[in-house]
């Protein structure tokens, strides 16, 4: 850095180091000079504080009381919002699987939580703007580490803040705020509880599905039964059990019972003992629920006879009883034993003989 006392200015160079810091501290303005920044040491006068303007609530006790009413009304509104959210969660149970109830649950729960948050936020802002002490102050910078005197002063400041905000004195506001803050987390407790384990043995939920002996295989979503003659070599169909569309909890049932139906050359199938009769002339049915974390396996590669899960690319070999040949899944897709009825429609021989879905349920 070149320093020219007579001109009252300094040239800031890239390697100026600590001296540059000094120059910046003293700087008032900066100009360009042939590519170098010219920092002058001019200073500007302290503009001082703007004149204090008292608020209407400082001048008129009636207006202050109105503001106080508004504040505690907002906090009580927040309490009402939290209670409303709780009531909505109970009134529209999502366990039934009814999409209408699920939609109403989401909407009203959201409205309740919004009201609860807004009540606390608006109440706090209104309180600060209209009733808390209104004066301008200057805080001088000081070292971060506090001395005993600083700590004593901090306690005094908290004390002053308590007095000036009226937190201890305005009991109605204080109590309503405490009520709002206590009530607000309650919906969250209920919501998080809903995410926790619901059953001692979660695998039991996946052990049975709607499939049973004689249930026709029907097309998803139309529910029309499908004949073996409709399934040509290399084709694949999304299948649901007969009667699923009429079930009140159809979404939950479908999540377990969805099936993929494919026809391959019977000679290409490697069938293990006991499963010889589970396919019908090369038509095979496998659970559509990936054994990794439950995404729908929906891609059938006609040439390779591979089923692909789009989520994490687990790949199952249809010719080899849908055993895993790639990806994070650890278990083959469960096979649904099928045959045909007297009219040639495809039917199930039984339910799945093992739990469908993610295999992590099997971990103890
Ligand atoms: S859910 Fe299918 S691979 Fe992850």
mmCIF file of C-alpha atoms and ligand atoms in Angstrom:
data_model
loop_
_atom_site.group_PDB
_atom_site.id
_atom_site.type_symbol
_atom_site.label_atom_id
_atom_site.label_comp_id
_atom_site.label_asym_id
_atom_site.label_seq_id
_atom_site.Cartn_x
_atom_site.Cartn_y
_atom_site.Cartn_z
ATOM 1 C CA UNK A 1 0.000 0.000 0.000
ATOM 2 C CA UNK A 2 1.265 3.471 -0.894
ATOM 3 C CA UNK A 3 0.383 6.025 1.715
ATOM 4 C CA UNK A 4 0.376 9.714 0.892
ATOM 5 C CA UNK A 5 -0.286 11.776 4.006
ATOM 6 C CA UNK A 6 -0.101 15.072 2.205
ATOM 7 C CA UNK A 7 -2.933 14.194 -0.184
ATOM 8 C CA UNK A 8 -5.072 12.633 2.517
ATOM 9 C CA UNK A 9 -5.665 9.479 0.435
ATOM 10 C CA UNK A 10 -4.386 5.875 0.220
ATOM 11 C CA UNK A 11 -3.914 3.538 -2.775
ATOM 12 C CA UNK A 12 -5.170 0.059 -1.948
ATOM 13 C CA UNK A 13 -2.992 -2.681 -3.505
ATOM 14 C CA UNK A 14 -3.906 -6.408 -3.498
ATOM 15 C CA UNK A 15 -1.143 -7.284 -0.960
ATOM 16 C CA UNK A 16 -1.862 -4.465 1.420
ATOM 17 C CA UNK A 17 -2.693 -6.903 4.307
ATOM 18 C CA UNK A 18 -3.323 -5.454 7.731
ATOM 19 C CA UNK A 19 -2.665 -1.925 6.563
ATOM 20 C CA UNK A 20 -5.570 -2.249 4.156
ATOM 21 C CA UNK A 21 -7.821 -3.119 7.071
ATOM 22 C CA UNK A 22 -6.752 0.113 8.752
ATOM 23 C CA UNK A 23 -7.476 2.055 5.588
ATOM 24 C CA UNK A 24 -10.920 0.506 5.270
ATOM 25 C CA UNK A 25 -11.737 1.353 8.865
ATOM 26 C CA UNK A 26 -10.839 4.941 8.152
ATOM 27 C CA UNK A 27 -12.443 5.048 4.722
ATOM 28 C CA UNK A 28 -15.209 7.387 3.832
ATOM 29 C CA UNK A 29 -15.467 7.082 0.002
ATOM 30 C CA UNK A 30 -13.842 5.051 -2.791
ATOM 31 C CA UNK A 31 -13.106 6.091 -6.370
ATOM 32 C CA UNK A 32 -11.495 4.435 -9.388
ATOM 33 C CA UNK A 33 -8.004 5.591 -10.474
ATOM 34 C CA UNK A 34 -6.369 3.766 -13.363
ATOM 35 C CA UNK A 35 -7.630 0.352 -12.269
ATOM 36 C CA UNK A 36 -6.681 0.877 -8.570
ATOM 37 C CA UNK A 37 -9.222 1.660 -5.903
ATOM 38 C CA UNK A 38 -8.569 5.003 -4.270
ATOM 39 C CA UNK A 39 -9.871 5.022 -0.712
ATOM 40 C CA UNK A 40 -10.064 8.387 0.934
ATOM 41 C CA UNK A 41 -10.010 8.998 4.662
ATOM 42 C CA UNK A 42 -12.880 11.448 4.604
ATOM 43 C CA UNK A 43 -15.438 10.737 7.299
ATOM 44 C CA UNK A 44 -19.088 11.724 7.522
ATOM 45 C CA UNK A 45 -20.872 13.212 10.514
ATOM 46 C CA UNK A 46 -23.007 11.074 12.787
ATOM 47 C CA UNK A 47 -26.557 11.652 11.471
ATOM 48 C CA UNK A 48 -27.957 11.068 14.955
ATOM 49 C CA UNK A 49 -31.317 9.562 15.792
ATOM 50 C CA UNK A 50 -34.504 10.574 13.982
ATOM 51 C CA UNK A 51 -37.021 12.418 16.165
ATOM 52 C CA UNK A 52 -39.121 10.058 18.256
ATOM 53 C CA UNK A 53 -42.747 9.715 17.180
ATOM 54 C CA UNK A 54 -45.063 8.335 19.855
ATOM 55 C CA UNK A 55 -47.650 5.719 18.789
ATOM 56 C CA UNK A 56 -51.368 6.157 19.311
ATOM 57 C CA UNK A 57 -51.270 3.426 21.934
ATOM 58 C CA UNK A 58 -48.681 5.439 23.882
ATOM 59 C CA UNK A 59 -50.924 8.494 23.905
ATOM 60 C CA UNK A 60 -54.397 7.011 24.273
ATOM 61 C CA UNK A 61 -55.044 4.341 26.982
ATOM 62 C CA UNK A 62 -58.279 3.371 25.176
ATOM 63 C CA UNK A 63 -56.329 2.512 22.042
ATOM 64 C CA UNK A 64 -53.837 0.558 24.176
ATOM 65 C CA UNK A 65 -56.670 -1.496 25.639
ATOM 66 C CA UNK A 66 -58.020 -2.165 22.127
ATOM 67 C CA UNK A 67 -54.584 -3.319 21.032
ATOM 68 C CA UNK A 68 -54.339 -5.567 24.067
ATOM 69 C CA UNK A 69 -57.712 -7.108 23.199
ATOM 70 C CA UNK A 70 -56.542 -7.709 19.639
ATOM 71 C CA UNK A 71 -53.375 -9.426 20.860
ATOM 72 C CA UNK A 72 -55.028 -11.892 23.186
ATOM 73 C CA UNK A 73 -57.802 -12.540 20.667
ATOM 74 C CA UNK A 74 -55.142 -13.548 18.147
ATOM 75 C CA UNK A 75 -53.484 -15.860 20.669
ATOM 76 C CA UNK A 76 -56.817 -17.454 21.531
ATOM 77 C CA UNK A 77 -57.490 -17.789 17.806
ATOM 78 C CA UNK A 78 -54.274 -19.779 17.661
ATOM 79 C CA UNK A 79 -55.542 -22.050 20.441
ATOM 80 C CA UNK A 80 -58.786 -22.508 18.480
ATOM 81 C CA UNK A 81 -56.769 -23.403 15.358
ATOM 82 C CA UNK A 82 -54.823 -26.094 17.214
ATOM 83 C CA UNK A 83 -58.007 -27.557 18.706
ATOM 84 C CA UNK A 84 -59.648 -27.433 15.258
ATOM 85 C CA UNK A 85 -56.694 -29.340 13.760
ATOM 86 C CA UNK A 86 -57.000 -32.015 16.442
ATOM 87 C CA UNK A 87 -60.751 -32.294 15.895
ATOM 88 C CA UNK A 88 -60.301 -32.538 12.121
ATOM 89 C CA UNK A 89 -57.759 -35.330 12.525
ATOM 90 C CA UNK A 90 -60.248 -37.304 14.645
ATOM 91 C CA UNK A 91 -63.331 -36.439 12.560
ATOM 92 C CA UNK A 92 -61.854 -37.621 9.253
ATOM 93 C CA UNK A 93 -59.868 -40.766 10.073
ATOM 94 C CA UNK A 94 -57.464 -41.697 7.323
ATOM 95 C CA UNK A 95 -57.249 -45.326 8.430
ATOM 96 C CA UNK A 96 -60.476 -46.142 6.544
ATOM 97 C CA UNK A 97 -58.696 -45.548 3.243
ATOM 98 C CA UNK A 98 -61.582 -43.414 1.986
ATOM 99 C CA UNK A 99 -60.038 -40.857 -0.429
ATOM 100 C CA UNK A 100 -62.763 -38.295 0.429
ATOM 101 C CA UNK A 101 -61.956 -38.490 4.140
ATOM 102 C CA UNK A 102 -58.244 -38.321 3.383
ATOM 103 C CA UNK A 103 -58.775 -35.129 1.353
ATOM 104 C CA UNK A 104 -60.922 -33.502 4.075
ATOM 105 C CA UNK A 105 -58.441 -34.575 6.750
ATOM 106 C CA UNK A 106 -55.598 -32.910 4.854
ATOM 107 C CA UNK A 107 -57.542 -29.704 4.118
ATOM 108 C CA UNK A 108 -58.930 -29.153 7.624
ATOM 109 C CA UNK A 109 -55.732 -30.199 9.365
ATOM 110 C CA UNK A 110 -53.854 -27.704 7.198
ATOM 111 C CA UNK A 111 -56.381 -24.964 7.935
ATOM 112 C CA UNK A 112 -56.170 -25.591 11.678
ATOM 113 C CA UNK A 113 -52.368 -25.536 11.747
ATOM 114 C CA UNK A 114 -52.322 -22.416 9.558
ATOM 115 C CA UNK A 115 -54.693 -20.649 11.939
ATOM 116 C CA UNK A 116 -52.612 -21.728 14.935
ATOM 117 C CA UNK A 117 -49.367 -20.456 13.417
ATOM 118 C CA UNK A 118 -50.892 -17.234 12.117
ATOM 119 C CA UNK A 119 -52.519 -16.484 15.480
ATOM 120 C CA UNK A 120 -49.209 -16.741 17.330
ATOM 121 C CA UNK A 121 -47.275 -14.835 14.652
ATOM 122 C CA UNK A 122 -49.731 -11.968 14.176
ATOM 123 C CA UNK A 123 -50.363 -11.698 17.930
ATOM 124 C CA UNK A 124 -46.648 -11.429 18.684
ATOM 125 C CA UNK A 125 -46.061 -8.831 15.951
ATOM 126 C CA UNK A 126 -49.072 -6.758 16.997
ATOM 127 C CA UNK A 127 -47.999 -6.907 20.637
ATOM 128 C CA UNK A 128 -44.486 -5.722 19.779
ATOM 129 C CA UNK A 129 -45.673 -2.939 17.480
ATOM 130 C CA UNK A 130 -48.387 -1.490 19.663
ATOM 131 C CA UNK A 131 -47.749 -2.269 23.319
ATOM 132 C CA UNK A 132 -44.122 -3.073 24.001
ATOM 133 C CA UNK A 133 -41.824 -0.162 24.923
ATOM 134 C CA UNK A 134 -41.103 2.070 21.948
ATOM 135 C CA UNK A 135 -37.832 3.927 22.188
ATOM 136 C CA UNK A 136 -34.722 4.221 20.089
ATOM 137 C CA UNK A 137 -31.405 3.061 21.521
ATOM 138 C CA UNK A 138 -27.795 2.672 20.482
ATOM 139 C CA UNK A 139 -25.902 -0.524 21.172
ATOM 140 C CA UNK A 140 -22.141 -0.012 21.143
ATOM 141 C CA UNK A 141 -20.062 -2.949 19.929
ATOM 142 C CA UNK A 142 -18.149 -4.771 22.609
ATOM 143 C CA UNK A 143 -16.002 -7.925 22.926
ATOM 144 C CA UNK A 144 -17.928 -11.148 22.593
ATOM 145 C CA UNK A 145 -16.761 -12.526 25.928
ATOM 146 C CA UNK A 146 -18.853 -11.144 28.687
ATOM 147 C CA UNK A 147 -17.371 -9.725 31.898
ATOM 148 C CA UNK A 148 -19.171 -10.176 35.225
ATOM 149 C CA UNK A 149 -20.455 -6.636 34.822
ATOM 150 C CA UNK A 150 -21.796 -7.496 31.357
ATOM 151 C CA UNK A 151 -23.575 -10.512 32.716
ATOM 152 C CA UNK A 152 -25.125 -8.493 35.490
ATOM 153 C CA UNK A 153 -26.192 -5.956 32.892
ATOM 154 C CA UNK A 154 -27.683 -8.745 30.745
ATOM 155 C CA UNK A 155 -29.826 -9.836 33.638
ATOM 156 C CA UNK A 156 -30.909 -6.218 34.107
ATOM 157 C CA UNK A 157 -31.776 -6.003 30.409
ATOM 158 C CA UNK A 158 -33.921 -9.137 30.652
ATOM 159 C CA UNK A 159 -35.544 -7.622 33.693
ATOM 160 C CA UNK A 160 -36.182 -4.378 31.831
ATOM 161 C CA UNK A 161 -37.528 -6.275 28.834
ATOM 162 C CA UNK A 162 -39.904 -8.114 31.103
ATOM 163 C CA UNK A 163 -41.087 -4.854 32.618
ATOM 164 C CA UNK A 164 -41.314 -2.984 29.324
ATOM 165 C CA UNK A 165 -43.071 -5.751 27.408
ATOM 166 C CA UNK A 166 -45.485 -6.156 30.259
ATOM 167 C CA UNK A 167 -45.037 -9.926 30.103
ATOM 168 C CA UNK A 168 -45.325 -10.254 33.863
ATOM 169 C CA UNK A 169 -47.877 -7.497 34.277
ATOM 170 C CA UNK A 170 -50.272 -8.177 31.399
ATOM 171 C CA UNK A 171 -51.379 -11.556 32.662
ATOM 172 C CA UNK A 172 -54.170 -12.014 30.110
ATOM 173 C CA UNK A 173 -51.755 -11.670 27.191
ATOM 174 C CA UNK A 174 -49.099 -13.759 28.912
ATOM 175 C CA UNK A 175 -51.488 -16.582 29.732
ATOM 176 C CA UNK A 176 -53.085 -16.584 26.294
ATOM 177 C CA UNK A 177 -49.619 -16.743 24.675
ATOM 178 C CA UNK A 178 -48.598 -19.609 26.957
ATOM 179 C CA UNK A 179 -51.863 -21.354 26.066
ATOM 180 C CA UNK A 180 -51.208 -20.871 22.355
ATOM 181 C CA UNK A 181 -47.647 -22.180 22.619
ATOM 182 C CA UNK A 182 -48.722 -25.206 24.655
ATOM 183 C CA UNK A 183 -51.621 -26.069 22.337
ATOM 184 C CA UNK A 184 -49.738 -25.550 19.080
ATOM 185 C CA UNK A 185 -47.471 -28.655 19.228
ATOM 186 C CA UNK A 186 -50.372 -30.988 20.070
ATOM 187 C CA UNK A 187 -51.391 -31.682 16.427
ATOM 188 C CA UNK A 188 -47.735 -32.471 15.682
ATOM 189 C CA UNK A 189 -47.681 -35.043 18.504
ATOM 190 C CA UNK A 190 -50.725 -36.769 16.989
ATOM 191 C CA UNK A 191 -49.291 -36.589 13.473
ATOM 192 C CA UNK A 192 -45.909 -38.031 14.463
ATOM 193 C CA UNK A 193 -47.611 -40.748 16.442
ATOM 194 C CA UNK A 194 -49.416 -41.702 13.227
ATOM 195 C CA UNK A 195 -46.017 -42.227 11.593
ATOM 196 C CA UNK A 196 -44.876 -44.629 14.307
ATOM 197 C CA UNK A 197 -45.399 -48.403 14.414
ATOM 198 C CA UNK A 198 -49.114 -49.149 14.525
ATOM 199 C CA UNK A 199 -48.958 -52.875 15.080
ATOM 200 C CA UNK A 200 -46.798 -55.289 17.052
ATOM 201 C CA UNK A 201 -46.285 -57.370 13.942
ATOM 202 C CA UNK A 202 -46.408 -55.182 10.809
ATOM 203 C CA UNK A 203 -45.733 -58.174 8.568
ATOM 204 C CA UNK A 204 -49.157 -59.543 9.537
ATOM 205 C CA UNK A 205 -50.704 -56.716 7.483
ATOM 206 C CA UNK A 206 -49.050 -58.083 4.354
ATOM 207 C CA UNK A 207 -49.644 -61.770 4.964
ATOM 208 C CA UNK A 208 -53.151 -61.781 3.528
ATOM 209 C CA UNK A 209 -54.644 -59.996 0.537
ATOM 210 C CA UNK A 210 -58.018 -60.062 -1.208
ATOM 211 C CA UNK A 211 -56.998 -62.999 -3.369
ATOM 212 C CA UNK A 212 -58.726 -66.299 -2.602
ATOM 213 C CA UNK A 213 -59.477 -69.537 -4.431
ATOM 214 C CA UNK A 214 -61.782 -68.869 -7.386
ATOM 215 C CA UNK A 215 -61.336 -65.038 -7.421
ATOM 216 C CA UNK A 216 -61.200 -63.902 -11.036
ATOM 217 C CA UNK A 217 -58.264 -61.892 -12.292
ATOM 218 C CA UNK A 218 -59.623 -58.588 -13.617
ATOM 219 C CA UNK A 219 -58.058 -55.714 -15.508
ATOM 220 C CA UNK A 220 -56.907 -52.650 -13.591
ATOM 221 C CA UNK A 221 -58.726 -50.248 -13.442
ATOM 222 C CA UNK A 222 -61.835 -51.422 -15.351
ATOM 223 C CA UNK A 223 -62.394 -54.556 -13.233
ATOM 224 C CA UNK A 224 -63.271 -56.619 -16.341
ATOM 225 C CA UNK A 225 -62.358 -60.315 -16.087
ATOM 226 C CA UNK A 226 -59.694 -61.573 -18.440
ATOM 227 C CA UNK A 227 -59.599 -64.870 -20.310
ATOM 228 C CA UNK A 228 -56.451 -66.933 -20.786
ATOM 229 C CA UNK A 229 -56.991 -66.643 -24.536
ATOM 230 C CA UNK A 230 -56.682 -62.815 -24.257
ATOM 231 C CA UNK A 231 -53.146 -63.091 -22.913
ATOM 232 C CA UNK A 232 -50.932 -63.476 -25.943
ATOM 233 C CA UNK A 233 -47.277 -64.517 -25.829
ATOM 234 C CA UNK A 234 -45.101 -61.620 -24.591
ATOM 235 C CA UNK A 235 -48.021 -59.519 -23.335
ATOM 236 C CA UNK A 236 -48.366 -58.112 -19.816
ATOM 237 C CA UNK A 237 -51.394 -56.818 -17.887
ATOM 238 C CA UNK A 238 -52.006 -54.924 -14.649
ATOM 239 C CA UNK A 239 -54.420 -57.020 -12.628
ATOM 240 C CA UNK A 240 -56.648 -56.538 -9.560
ATOM 241 C CA UNK A 241 -58.897 -59.085 -7.827
ATOM 242 C CA UNK A 242 -62.542 -59.302 -8.818
ATOM 243 C CA UNK A 243 -64.716 -57.033 -6.648
ATOM 244 C CA UNK A 244 -61.875 -54.767 -5.516
ATOM 245 C CA UNK A 245 -63.472 -51.626 -6.970
ATOM 246 C CA UNK A 246 -66.509 -52.137 -4.740
ATOM 247 C CA UNK A 247 -64.483 -52.397 -1.530
ATOM 248 C CA UNK A 248 -64.701 -49.372 0.834
ATOM 249 C CA UNK A 249 -60.959 -49.684 1.537
ATOM 250 C CA UNK A 250 -60.081 -50.371 -2.088
ATOM 251 C CA UNK A 251 -56.877 -48.303 -2.028
ATOM 252 C CA UNK A 252 -55.456 -50.248 0.889
ATOM 253 C CA UNK A 253 -56.542 -53.554 -0.651
ATOM 254 C CA UNK A 254 -55.103 -52.642 -4.031
ATOM 255 C CA UNK A 255 -51.787 -51.673 -2.453
ATOM 256 C CA UNK A 256 -51.428 -55.296 -1.354
ATOM 257 C CA UNK A 257 -53.221 -57.260 -4.066
ATOM 258 C CA UNK A 258 -51.998 -55.596 -7.305
ATOM 259 C CA UNK A 259 -50.572 -58.183 -9.688
ATOM 260 C CA UNK A 260 -48.684 -58.283 -12.985
ATOM 261 C CA UNK A 261 -49.803 -60.929 -15.459
ATOM 262 C CA UNK A 262 -47.499 -62.061 -18.279
ATOM 263 C CA UNK A 263 -47.349 -64.868 -20.787
ATOM 264 C CA UNK A 264 -44.044 -66.460 -21.697
ATOM 265 C CA UNK A 265 -43.146 -69.646 -23.492
ATOM 266 C CA UNK A 266 -43.897 -72.474 -20.998
ATOM 267 C CA UNK A 267 -40.682 -74.191 -22.086
ATOM 268 C CA UNK A 268 -38.664 -71.164 -20.877
ATOM 269 C CA UNK A 269 -40.051 -71.290 -17.335
ATOM 270 C CA UNK A 270 -37.845 -72.757 -14.620
ATOM 271 C CA UNK A 271 -40.336 -73.992 -12.079
ATOM 272 C CA UNK A 272 -39.334 -75.281 -8.659
ATOM 273 C CA UNK A 273 -40.968 -78.386 -7.172
ATOM 274 C CA UNK A 274 -44.439 -77.685 -5.835
ATOM 275 C CA UNK A 275 -45.049 -74.795 -8.214
ATOM 276 C CA UNK A 276 -45.657 -76.810 -11.372
ATOM 277 C CA UNK A 277 -49.374 -75.994 -11.425
ATOM 278 C CA UNK A 278 -49.080 -72.301 -10.434
ATOM 279 C CA UNK A 279 -48.936 -71.056 -14.046
ATOM 280 C CA UNK A 280 -51.442 -71.673 -16.802
ATOM 281 C CA UNK A 281 -49.806 -72.569 -20.089
ATOM 282 C CA UNK A 282 -46.993 -70.022 -19.543
ATOM 283 C CA UNK A 283 -49.286 -67.369 -18.033
ATOM 284 C CA UNK A 284 -47.786 -66.276 -14.717
ATOM 285 C CA UNK A 285 -48.965 -63.789 -12.097
ATOM 286 C CA UNK A 286 -46.624 -62.021 -9.667
ATOM 287 C CA UNK A 287 -47.152 -59.435 -6.975
ATOM 288 C CA UNK A 288 -46.596 -55.951 -8.336
ATOM 289 C CA UNK A 289 -45.288 -54.645 -4.989
ATOM 290 C CA UNK A 290 -41.496 -54.444 -5.034
ATOM 291 C CA UNK A 291 -39.846 -56.425 -2.241
ATOM 292 C CA UNK A 292 -37.362 -53.604 -1.701
ATOM 293 C CA UNK A 293 -39.476 -50.755 -0.327
ATOM 294 C CA UNK A 294 -42.788 -51.338 -2.038
ATOM 295 C CA UNK A 295 -42.831 -49.335 -5.277
ATOM 296 C CA UNK A 296 -45.016 -50.751 -8.041
ATOM 297 C CA UNK A 297 -42.943 -52.923 -10.366
ATOM 298 C CA UNK A 298 -44.349 -51.880 -13.685
ATOM 299 C CA UNK A 299 -41.841 -52.371 -16.494
ATOM 300 C CA UNK A 300 -41.822 -55.689 -18.372
ATOM 301 C CA UNK A 301 -39.043 -56.245 -20.865
ATOM 302 C CA UNK A 302 -40.562 -58.506 -23.460
ATOM 303 C CA UNK A 303 -37.253 -59.669 -24.962
ATOM 304 C CA UNK A 304 -35.367 -60.470 -21.758
ATOM 305 C CA UNK A 305 -38.431 -61.389 -19.654
ATOM 306 C CA UNK A 306 -37.219 -59.043 -16.936
ATOM 307 C CA UNK A 307 -39.437 -57.010 -14.626
ATOM 308 C CA UNK A 308 -37.970 -53.671 -13.557
ATOM 309 C CA UNK A 309 -38.804 -51.571 -10.541
ATOM 310 C CA UNK A 310 -38.522 -47.895 -11.512
ATOM 311 C CA UNK A 311 -37.612 -46.713 -8.032
ATOM 312 C CA UNK A 312 -34.165 -48.264 -7.489
ATOM 313 C CA UNK A 313 -33.852 -50.486 -10.544
ATOM 314 C CA UNK A 314 -34.349 -53.844 -8.857
ATOM 315 C CA UNK A 315 -34.731 -56.382 -11.659
ATOM 316 C CA UNK A 316 -36.650 -59.646 -11.410
ATOM 317 C CA UNK A 317 -36.365 -62.593 -13.794
ATOM 318 C CA UNK A 318 -39.831 -63.802 -14.809
ATOM 319 C CA UNK A 319 -38.458 -67.056 -16.247
ATOM 320 C CA UNK A 320 -36.899 -67.861 -12.873
ATOM 321 C CA UNK A 321 -39.840 -67.252 -10.550
ATOM 322 C CA UNK A 322 -39.084 -63.517 -10.410
ATOM 323 C CA UNK A 323 -35.861 -64.000 -8.491
ATOM 324 C CA UNK A 324 -33.789 -60.811 -8.033
ATOM 325 C CA UNK A 325 -31.005 -60.503 -10.590
ATOM 326 C CA UNK A 326 -30.073 -56.861 -9.940
ATOM 327 C CA UNK A 327 -30.702 -54.060 -7.478
ATOM 328 C CA UNK A 328 -31.344 -53.633 -3.763
ATOM 329 C CA UNK A 329 -34.351 -55.986 -3.427
ATOM 330 C CA UNK A 330 -33.461 -59.117 -1.477
ATOM 331 C CA UNK A 331 -36.462 -61.351 -2.123
ATOM 332 C CA UNK A 332 -38.221 -62.682 -5.224
ATOM 333 C CA UNK A 333 -41.637 -61.257 -6.067
ATOM 334 C CA UNK A 334 -44.330 -63.509 -4.539
ATOM 335 C CA UNK A 335 -46.160 -65.597 -7.145
ATOM 336 C CA UNK A 336 -49.940 -65.882 -7.247
ATOM 337 C CA UNK A 337 -51.008 -69.432 -8.179
ATOM 338 C CA UNK A 338 -53.531 -69.199 -11.047
ATOM 339 C CA UNK A 339 -55.638 -71.406 -13.299
ATOM 340 C CA UNK A 340 -58.825 -71.016 -15.403
ATOM 341 C CA UNK A 341 -62.486 -71.571 -14.572
ATOM 342 C CA UNK A 342 -65.052 -73.403 -16.695
ATOM 343 C CA UNK A 343 -65.564 -70.326 -18.922
ATOM 344 C CA UNK A 344 -61.864 -69.875 -19.599
ATOM 345 C CA UNK A 345 -61.438 -66.876 -17.278
ATOM 346 C CA UNK A 346 -58.249 -66.702 -15.269
ATOM 347 C CA UNK A 347 -58.803 -67.260 -11.547
ATOM 348 C CA UNK A 348 -56.596 -67.459 -8.450
ATOM 349 C CA UNK A 349 -55.999 -70.838 -6.855
ATOM 350 C CA UNK A 350 -55.483 -69.217 -3.456
ATOM 351 C CA UNK A 351 -54.058 -66.102 -1.828
ATOM 352 C CA UNK A 352 -50.292 -65.492 -2.017
ATOM 353 C CA UNK A 353 -48.482 -68.065 0.065
ATOM 354 C CA UNK A 354 -46.011 -65.548 1.508
ATOM 355 C CA UNK A 355 -46.264 -61.872 2.564
ATOM 356 C CA UNK A 356 -46.182 -59.421 -0.317
ATOM 357 C CA UNK A 357 -44.223 -56.195 -0.326
ATOM 358 C CA UNK A 358 -41.019 -54.931 1.256
ATOM 359 C CA UNK A 359 -38.880 -57.615 2.795
ATOM 360 C CA UNK A 360 -37.657 -55.337 5.572
ATOM 361 C CA UNK A 361 -40.846 -56.248 7.405
ATOM 362 C CA UNK A 362 -39.274 -59.637 7.894
ATOM 363 C CA UNK A 363 -36.487 -58.247 10.022
ATOM 364 C CA UNK A 364 -37.058 -58.649 13.707
HETATM 365 S S1 LIG B 1 -38.659 -50.110 -4.341
HETATM 366 FE FE1 LIG B 1 -38.164 -51.376 -5.982
HETATM 367 S S2 LIG B 1 -36.090 -51.240 -6.133
HETATM 368 FE FE2 LIG B 1 -36.534 -50.006 -4.454
#
